[in-house]
JSON list of C-alpha atoms in Angstrom, two decimals:
[
{"chain": "A", "resi": 218, "resn": "MET", "atom": "CA", "xyz": [14.34, 11.97, -14.74]},
{"chain": "A", "resi": 219, "resn": "GLY", "atom": "CA", "xyz": [11.72, 14.63, -14.16]},
{"chain": "A", "resi": 220, "resn": "GLY", "atom": "CA", "xyz": [12.23, 18.35, -14.46]},
{"chain": "A", "resi": 221, "resn": "LEU", "atom": "CA", "xyz": [13.91, 18.83, -11.06]},
{"chain": "A", "resi": 222, "resn": "GLY", "atom": "CA", "xyz": [16.02, 15.69, -10.97]},
{"chain": "A", "resi": 223, "resn": "LYS", "atom": "CA", "xyz": [13.22, 13.54, -9.54]},
{"chain": "A", "resi": 224, "resn": "PRO", "atom": "CA", "xyz": [12.39, 10.21, -11.17]},
{"chain": "A", "resi": 225, "resn": "THR", "atom": "CA", "xyz": [9.14, 10.31, -13.11]},
{"chain": "A", "resi": 226, "resn": "MET", "atom": "CA", "xyz": [6.28, 7.90, -12.50]},
{"chain": "A", "resi": 227, "resn": "ASN", "atom": "CA", "xyz": [5.22, 6.04, -15.58]},
{"chain": "A", "resi": 228, "resn": "LYS", "atom": "CA", "xyz": [1.89, 6.92, -17.18]},
{"chain": "A", "resi": 229, "resn": "TYR", "atom": "CA", "xyz": [0.18, 3.68, -16.09]},
{"chain": "A", "resi": 230, "resn": "TYR", "atom": "CA", "xyz": [1.17, 4.23, -12.44]},
{"chain": "A", "resi": 231, "resn": "ARG", "atom": "CA", "xyz": [-0.09, 7.86, -12.53]},
{"chain": "A", "resi": 232, "resn": "GLU", "atom": "CA", "xyz": [-3.42, 6.76, -14.04]},
{"chain": "A", "resi": 233, "resn": "LYS", "atom": "CA", "xyz": [-3.86, 4.02, -11.43]},
{"chain": "A", "resi": 234, "resn": "LEU", "atom": "CA", "xyz": [-2.96, 6.46, -8.66]},
{"chain": "A", "resi": 235, "resn": "GLU", "atom": "CA", "xyz": [-5.64, 8.92, -9.82]},
{"chain": "A", "resi": 236, "resn": "GLU", "atom": "CA", "xyz": [-8.20, 6.12, -10.17]},
{"chain": "A", "resi": 237, "resn": "GLY", "atom": "CA", "xyz": [-7.36, 4.92, -6.66]},
{"chain": "A", "resi": 238, "resn": "GLN", "atom": "CA", "xyz": [-7.66, 8.43, -5.21]},
{"chain": "A", "resi": 239, "resn": "GLN", "atom": "CA", "xyz": [-11.11, 8.84, -6.74]},
{"chain": "A", "resi": 240, "resn": "TYR", "atom": "CA", "xyz": [-12.14, 5.50, -5.25]},
{"chain": "A", "resi": 241, "resn": "GLN", "atom": "CA", "xyz": [-10.85, 6.60, -1.82]},
{"chain": "A", "resi": 242, "resn": "GLU", "atom": "CA", "xyz": [-13.15, 9.61, -2.00]},
{"chain": "A", "resi": 243, "resn": "PHE", "atom": "CA", "xyz": [-16.08, 7.38, -3.04]},
{"chain": "A", "resi": 244, "resn": "VAL", "atom": "CA", "xyz": [-15.44, 5.06, -0.08]},
{"chain": "A", "resi": 245, "resn": "THR", "atom": "CA", "xyz": [-15.00, 8.04, 2.25]},
{"chain": "A", "resi": 246, "resn": "GLU", "atom": "CA", "xyz": [-18.52, 9.17, 1.31]},
{"chain": "A", "resi": 247, "resn": "LYS", "atom": "CA", "xyz": [-19.98, 5.67, 1.83]},
{"chain": "A", "resi": 248, "resn": "LEU", "atom": "CA", "xyz": [-18.28, 5.30, 5.22]},
{"chain": "A", "resi": 249, "resn": "TYR", "atom": "CA", "xyz": [-19.51, 8.73, 6.29]},
{"chain": "A", "resi": 250, "resn": "ASP", "atom": "CA", "xyz": [-23.05, 7.61, 5.45]},
{"chain": "A", "resi": 251, "resn": "ILE", "atom": "CA", "xyz": [-22.75, 4.73, 7.95]},
{"chain": "A", "resi": 252, "resn": "GLY", "atom": "CA", "xyz": [-21.18, 6.88, 10.68]},
{"chain": "A", "resi": 253, "resn": "LEU", "atom": "CA", "xyz": [-17.46, 6.45, 10.01]},
{"chain": "A", "resi": 254, "resn": "PRO", "atom": "CA", "xyz": [-16.06, 9.86, 9.07]},
{"chain": "A", "resi": 255, "resn": "ILE", "atom": "CA", "xyz": [-12.51, 9.86, 7.69]},
{"chain": "A", "resi": 256, "resn": "ILE", "atom": "CA", "xyz": [-10.02, 12.71, 7.89]},
{"chain": "A", "resi": 257, "resn": "GLY", "atom": "CA", "xyz": [-7.65, 12.06, 4.99]},
{"chain": "A", "resi": 258, "resn": "TYR", "atom": "CA", "xyz": [-4.10, 13.33, 4.50]},
{"chain": "A", "resi": 259, "resn": "SER", "atom": "CA", "xyz": [-3.23, 14.68, 1.06]},
{"chain": "A", "resi": 260, "resn": "SER", "atom": "CA", "xyz": [0.44, 15.56, 1.61]},
{"chain": "A", "resi": 261, "resn": "LYS", "atom": "CA", "xyz": [3.13, 12.93, 1.10]},
{"chain": "A", "resi": 262, "resn": "LYS", "atom": "CA", "xyz": [4.72, 14.03, 4.40]},
{"chain": "A", "resi": 263, "resn": "TYR", "atom": "CA", "xyz": [1.69, 13.09, 6.53]},
{"chain": "A", "resi": 264, "resn": "GLN", "atom": "CA", "xyz": [0.86, 10.01, 4.46]},
{"chain": "A", "resi": 265, "resn": "PHE", "atom": "CA", "xyz": [4.34, 8.61, 5.08]},
{"chain": "A", "resi": 266, "resn": "MET", "atom": "CA", "xyz": [4.62, 9.90, 8.65]},
{"chain": "A", "resi": 267, "resn": "ILE", "atom": "CA", "xyz": [1.16, 8.72, 9.83]},
{"chain": "A", "resi": 268, "resn": "GLY", "atom": "CA", "xyz": [-0.83, 6.97, 7.10]},
{"chain": "A", "resi": 269, "resn": "GLU", "atom": "CA", "xyz": [-3.50, 7.61, 4.52]},
{"chain": "A", "resi": 270, "resn": "ASN", "atom": "CA", "xyz": [-5.85, 9.08, 7.11]},
{"chain": "A", "resi": 271, "resn": "LYS", "atom": "CA", "xyz": [-6.22, 9.79, 10.82]},
{"chain": "A", "resi": 272, "resn": "CYS", "atom": "CA", "xyz": [-8.52, 6.77, 11.31]},
{"chain": "A", "resi": 273, "resn": "GLY", "atom": "CA", "xyz": [-5.99, 4.14, 10.20]},
{"chain": "A", "resi": 274, "resn": "PHE", "atom": "CA", "xyz": [-8.04, 2.93, 7.22]},
{"chain": "A", "resi": 275, "resn": "GLU", "atom": "CA", "xyz": [-6.18, 1.85, 4.08]},
{"chain": "A", "resi": 276, "resn": "ILE", "atom": "CA", "xyz": [-8.49, 2.08, 1.05]},
{"chain": "A", "resi": 277, "resn": "LYS", "atom": "CA", "xyz": [-7.78, 0.21, -2.19]},
{"chain": "A", "resi": 278, "resn": "LEU", "atom": "CA", "xyz": [-9.64, -0.23, -5.46]},
{"chain": "A", "resi": 279, "resn": "ASP", "atom": "CA", "xyz": [-9.80, -3.67, -7.08]},
{"chain": "A", "resi": 280, "resn": "ASN", "atom": "CA", "xyz": [-11.60, -3.42, -10.43]},
{"chain": "A", "resi": 281, "resn": "ASN", "atom": "CA", "xyz": [-11.21, -7.14, -11.12]},
{"chain": "A", "resi": 282, "resn": "ILE", "atom": "CA", "xyz": [-13.28, -8.60, -8.27]},
{"chain": "A", "resi": 283, "resn": "SER", "atom": "CA", "xyz": [-16.46, -8.97, -10.35]},
{"chain": "A", "resi": 284, "resn": "LYS", "atom": "CA", "xyz": [-14.54, -10.46, -13.28]},
{"chain": "A", "resi": 285, "resn": "THR", "atom": "CA", "xyz": [-12.25, -12.88, -11.39]},
{"chain": "A", "resi": 286, "resn": "GLY", "atom": "CA", "xyz": [-14.17, -13.58, -8.20]},
{"chain": "A", "resi": 287, "resn": "ASN", "atom": "CA", "xyz": [-10.98, -12.82, -6.24]},
{"chain": "A", "resi": 288, "resn": "ILE", "atom": "CA", "xyz": [-9.78, -9.93, -4.10]},
{"chain": "A", "resi": 289, "resn": "TYR", "atom": "CA", "xyz": [-6.15, -8.95, -4.66]},
{"chain": "A", "resi": 290, "resn": "ILE", "atom": "CA", "xyz": [-4.27, -8.04, -1.47]},
{"chain": "A", "resi": 291, "resn": "GLU", "atom": "CA", "xyz": [-1.00, -6.26, -2.19]},
{"chain": "A", "resi": 292, "resn": "VAL", "atom": "CA", "xyz": [2.07, -6.85, -0.02]},
{"chain": "A", "resi": 293, "resn": "SER", "atom": "CA", "xyz": [4.76, -4.98, -2.01]},
{"chain": "A", "resi": 294, "resn": "GLU", "atom": "CA", "xyz": [5.02, -2.69, -5.02]},
{"chain": "A", "resi": 295, "resn": "LYS", "atom": "CA", "xyz": [7.24, -0.73, -7.40]},
{"chain": "A", "resi": 296, "resn": "SER", "atom": "CA", "xyz": [6.24, 2.64, -8.84]},
{"chain": "A", "resi": 297, "resn": "ASN", "atom": "CA", "xyz": [8.06, 1.65, -12.05]},
{"chain": "A", "resi": 298, "resn": "GLU", "atom": "CA", "xyz": [8.78, -1.84, -13.35]},
{"chain": "A", "resi": 299, "resn": "LYS", "atom": "CA", "xyz": [12.40, -0.78, -14.04]},
{"chain": "A", "resi": 300, "resn": "ASN", "atom": "CA", "xyz": [13.05, -0.30, -10.32]},
{"chain": "A", "resi": 301, "resn": "ASP", "atom": "CA", "xyz": [15.20, -3.11, -8.94]},
{"chain": "A", "resi": 302, "resn": "ASN", "atom": "CA", "xyz": [13.34, -3.82, -5.73]},
{"chain": "A", "resi": 303, "resn": "TYR", "atom": "CA", "xyz": [9.81, -4.00, -4.44]},
{"chain": "A", "resi": 304, "resn": "VAL", "atom": "CA", "xyz": [8.96, -2.01, -1.31]},
{"chain": "A", "resi": 305, "resn": "ALA", "atom": "CA", "xyz": [6.54, -3.01, 1.44]},
{"chain": "A", "resi": 306, "resn": "SER", "atom": "CA", "xyz": [3.02, -1.78, 0.74]},
{"chain": "A", "resi": 307, "resn": "GLY", "atom": "CA", "xyz": [-0.58, -2.67, 1.38]},
{"chain": "A", "resi": 308, "resn": "ILE", "atom": "CA", "xyz": [-0.86, -4.76, 4.53]},
{"chain": "A", "resi": 309, "resn": "TYR", "atom": "CA", "xyz": [2.90, -4.49, 5.21]},
{"chain": "A", "resi": 310, "resn": "ARG", "atom": "CA", "xyz": [3.20, -0.73, 5.00]},
{"chain": "A", "resi": 311, "resn": "ASN", "atom": "CA", "xyz": [4.56, 0.60, 8.28]},
{"chain": "A", "resi": 312, "resn": "ASP", "atom": "CA", "xyz": [1.91, 3.15, 9.26]},
{"chain": "A", "resi": 313, "resn": "ASN", "atom": "CA", "xyz": [-1.19, 3.53, 11.44]},
{"chain": "A", "resi": 314, "resn": "THR", "atom": "CA", "xyz": [-3.35, 1.21, 9.33]},
{"chain": "A", "resi": 315, "resn": "TRP", "atom": "CA", "xyz": [-5.44, -1.31, 11.24]},
{"chain": "A", "resi": 316, "resn": "LEU", "atom": "CA", "xyz": [-8.36, -1.65, 8.82]},
{"chain": "A", "resi": 317, "resn": "TYR", "atom": "CA", "xyz": [-7.84, -2.57, 5.18]},
{"chain": "A", "resi": 318, "resn": "ILE", "atom": "CA", "xyz": [-10.75, -1.55, 2.96]},
{"chain": "A", "resi": 319, "resn": "ILE", "atom": "CA", "xyz": [-10.85, -2.86, -0.59]},
{"chain": "A", "resi": 320, "resn": "GLY", "atom": "CA", "xyz": [-13.51, -3.24, -3.23]},
{"chain": "A", "resi": 321, "resn": "ASN", "atom": "CA", "xyz": [-15.09, -1.73, -6.28]},
{"chain": "A", "resi": 322, "resn": "TYR", "atom": "CA", "xyz": [-18.09, 0.46, -7.01]},
{"chain": "A", "resi": 323, "resn": "GLU", "atom": "CA", "xyz": [-20.46, -2.45, -6.29]},
{"chain": "A", "resi": 324, "resn": "LYS", "atom": "CA", "xyz": [-19.11, -3.90, -3.03]},
{"chain": "A", "resi": 325, "resn": "ILE", "atom": "CA", "xyz": [-16.72, -2.69, -0.33]},
{"chain": "A", "resi": 326, "resn": "TYR", "atom": "CA", "xyz": [-14.92, -5.22, 1.91]},
{"chain": "A", "resi": 327, "resn": "ILE", "atom": "CA", "xyz": [-13.50, -4.24, 5.30]},
{"chain": "A", "resi": 328, "resn": "PHE", "atom": "CA", "xyz": [-10.77, -6.45, 6.75]},
{"chain": "A", "resi": 329, "resn": "SER", "atom": "CA", "xyz": [-8.53, -6.40, 9.79]},
{"chain": "A", "resi": 330, "resn": "LYS", "atom": "CA", "xyz": [-4.97, -5.77, 8.62]},
{"chain": "A", "resi": 331, "resn": "LYS", "atom": "CA", "xyz": [-3.78, -8.14, 11.35]},
{"chain": "A", "resi": 332, "resn": "HIS", "atom": "CA", "xyz": [-5.95, -10.98, 10.01]},
{"chain": "A", "resi": 333, "resn": "LEU", "atom": "CA", "xyz": [-4.81, -10.39, 6.42]},
{"chain": "A", "resi": 334, "resn": "ARG", "atom": "CA", "xyz": [-1.18, -10.64, 7.54]},
{"chain": "A", "resi": 335, "resn": "ILE", "atom": "CA", "xyz": [-1.90, -13.95, 9.28]},
{"chain": "A", "resi": 336, "resn": "VAL", "atom": "CA", "xyz": [-3.57, -15.29, 6.12]},
{"chain": "A", "resi": 337, "resn": "GLU", "atom": "CA", "xyz": [-0.58, -14.19, 4.01]},
{"chain": "A", "resi": 338, "resn": "GLU", "atom": "CA", "xyz": [2.02, -15.58, 6.43]},
{"chain": "A", "resi": 339, "resn": "ASN", "atom": "CA", "xyz": [0.21, -18.94, 6.48]},
{"chain": "A", "resi": 340, "resn": "LYS", "atom": "CA", "xyz": [0.29, -19.02, 2.65]},
{"chain": "A", "resi": 341, "resn": "THR", "atom": "CA", "xyz": [-3.44, -19.77, 2.66]},
{"chain": "A", "resi": 342, "resn": "PHE", "atom": "CA", "xyz": [-4.09, -18.38, -0.82]},
{"chain": "A", "resi": 343, "resn": "ARG", "atom": "CA", "xyz": [-2.40, -18.21, -4.21]},
{"chain": "A", "resi": 344, "resn": "THR", "atom": "CA", "xyz": [0.33, -15.59, -4.55]},
{"chain": "A", "resi": 345, "resn": "VAL", "atom": "CA", "xyz": [0.58, -13.33, -7.59]},
{"chain": "A", "resi": 346, "resn": "GLU", "atom": "CA", "xyz": [3.38, -11.18, -8.98]},
{"chain": "A", "resi": 347, "resn": "THR", "atom": "CA", "xyz": [3.23, -8.57, -11.74]},
{"chain": "A", "resi": 348, "resn": "LYS", "atom": "CA", "xyz": [5.90, -6.22, -13.02]},
{"chain": "A", "resi": 349, "resn": "THR", "atom": "CA", "xyz": [4.98, -3.68, -10.33]},
{"chain": "A", "resi": 350, "resn": "SER", "atom": "CA", "xyz": [3.13, -5.55, -7.58]},
{"chain": "A", "resi": 351, "resn": "GLN", "atom": "CA", "xyz": [3.24, -8.65, -5.37]},
{"chain": "A", "resi": 352, "resn": "GLY", "atom": "CA", "xyz": [0.30, -10.00, -3.42]},
{"chain": "A", "resi": 353, "resn": "PHE", "atom": "CA", "xyz": [-2.21, -12.80, -2.97]},
{"chain": "A", "resi": 354, "resn": "LEU", "atom": "CA", "xyz": [-5.78, -13.59, -4.04]},
{"chain": "A", "resi": 355, "resn": "ILE", "atom": "CA", "xyz": [-8.63, -14.20, -1.62]},
{"chain": "A", "resi": 356, "resn": "PRO", "atom": "CA", "xyz": [-11.74, -15.72, -3.19]},
{"chain": "A", "resi": 357, "resn": "ALA", "atom": "CA", "xyz": [-14.51, -13.15, -2.69]},
{"chain": "A", "resi": 358, "resn": "ILE", "atom": "CA", "xyz": [-16.90, -15.84, -1.45]},
{"chain": "A", "resi": 359, "resn": "TYR", "atom": "CA", "xyz": [-14.38, -16.81, 1.28]},
{"chain": "A", "resi": 360, "resn": "ALA", "atom": "CA", "xyz": [-13.98, -13.16, 2.22]},
{"chain": "A", "resi": 361, "resn": "GLU", "atom": "CA", "xyz": [-17.74, -12.73, 2.49]},
{"chain": "A", "resi": 362, "resn": "GLU", "atom": "CA", "xyz": [-18.30, -15.90, 4.53]},
{"chain": "A", "resi": 363, "resn": "LYS", "atom": "CA", "xyz": [-15.24, -15.99, 6.79]},
{"chain": "A", "resi": 364, "resn": "LEU", "atom": "CA", "xyz": [-12.78, -13.12, 6.67]},
{"chain": "A", "resi": 365, "resn": "ALA", "atom": "CA", "xyz": [-14.35, -9.70, 6.12]},
{"chain": "A", "resi": 366, "resn": "ILE", "atom": "CA", "xyz": [-15.34, -7.72, 9.20]},
{"chain": "A", "resi": 367, "resn": "LYS", "atom": "CA", "xyz": [-18.00, -5.86, 7.22]},
{"chain": "A", "resi": 368, "resn": "ILE", "atom": "CA", "xyz": [-19.24, -5.74, 3.65]},
{"chain": "A", "resi": 369, "resn": "ILE", "atom": "CA", "xyz": [-20.99, -2.72, 2.20]},
{"chain": "A", "resi": 370, "resn": "ASN", "atom": "CA", "xyz": [-23.18, -3.41, -0.83]},
{"chain": "A", "resi": 371, "resn": "VAL", "atom": "CA", "xyz": [-23.23, -0.19, -2.79]},
{"chain": "A", "resi": 372, "resn": "GLU", "atom": "CA", "xyz": [-26.61, 0.84, -4.13]},
{"chain": "A", "resi": 373, "resn": "GLU", "atom": "CA", "xyz": [-26.55, 3.36, -6.96]}
]
């Protein structure tokens, strides 16, 4: 337990959260450059009540795309592997999300949340489970040719 009786997040989860938040800010800048300004919510209250931002864009970092050639789409998670149950997340989070944006610092993929749910429900791609996450893998080449609404190639 944490100092005030709240459960503590494990170190790995905290590090990944910080890394993801930095990526959200990176993507926010790139989207602004193409005319899509995002107004993000930083408080837990508004994130749970409405979503990550006013626009309905969920932004996720996937550092393994270049290495594996796959994009990992999360459907449920645990903040700590010792938790008994997974909770809905990613494309199944109940919020205002309609666009799911995922990528790395080289390429950003924009998907329709609705289309990702259809793909997952049809069991089109291989499912994956870790100690803290459940999801499925979309080959990046398939995403680029058939599924992504837009792809932003990041130029340094």
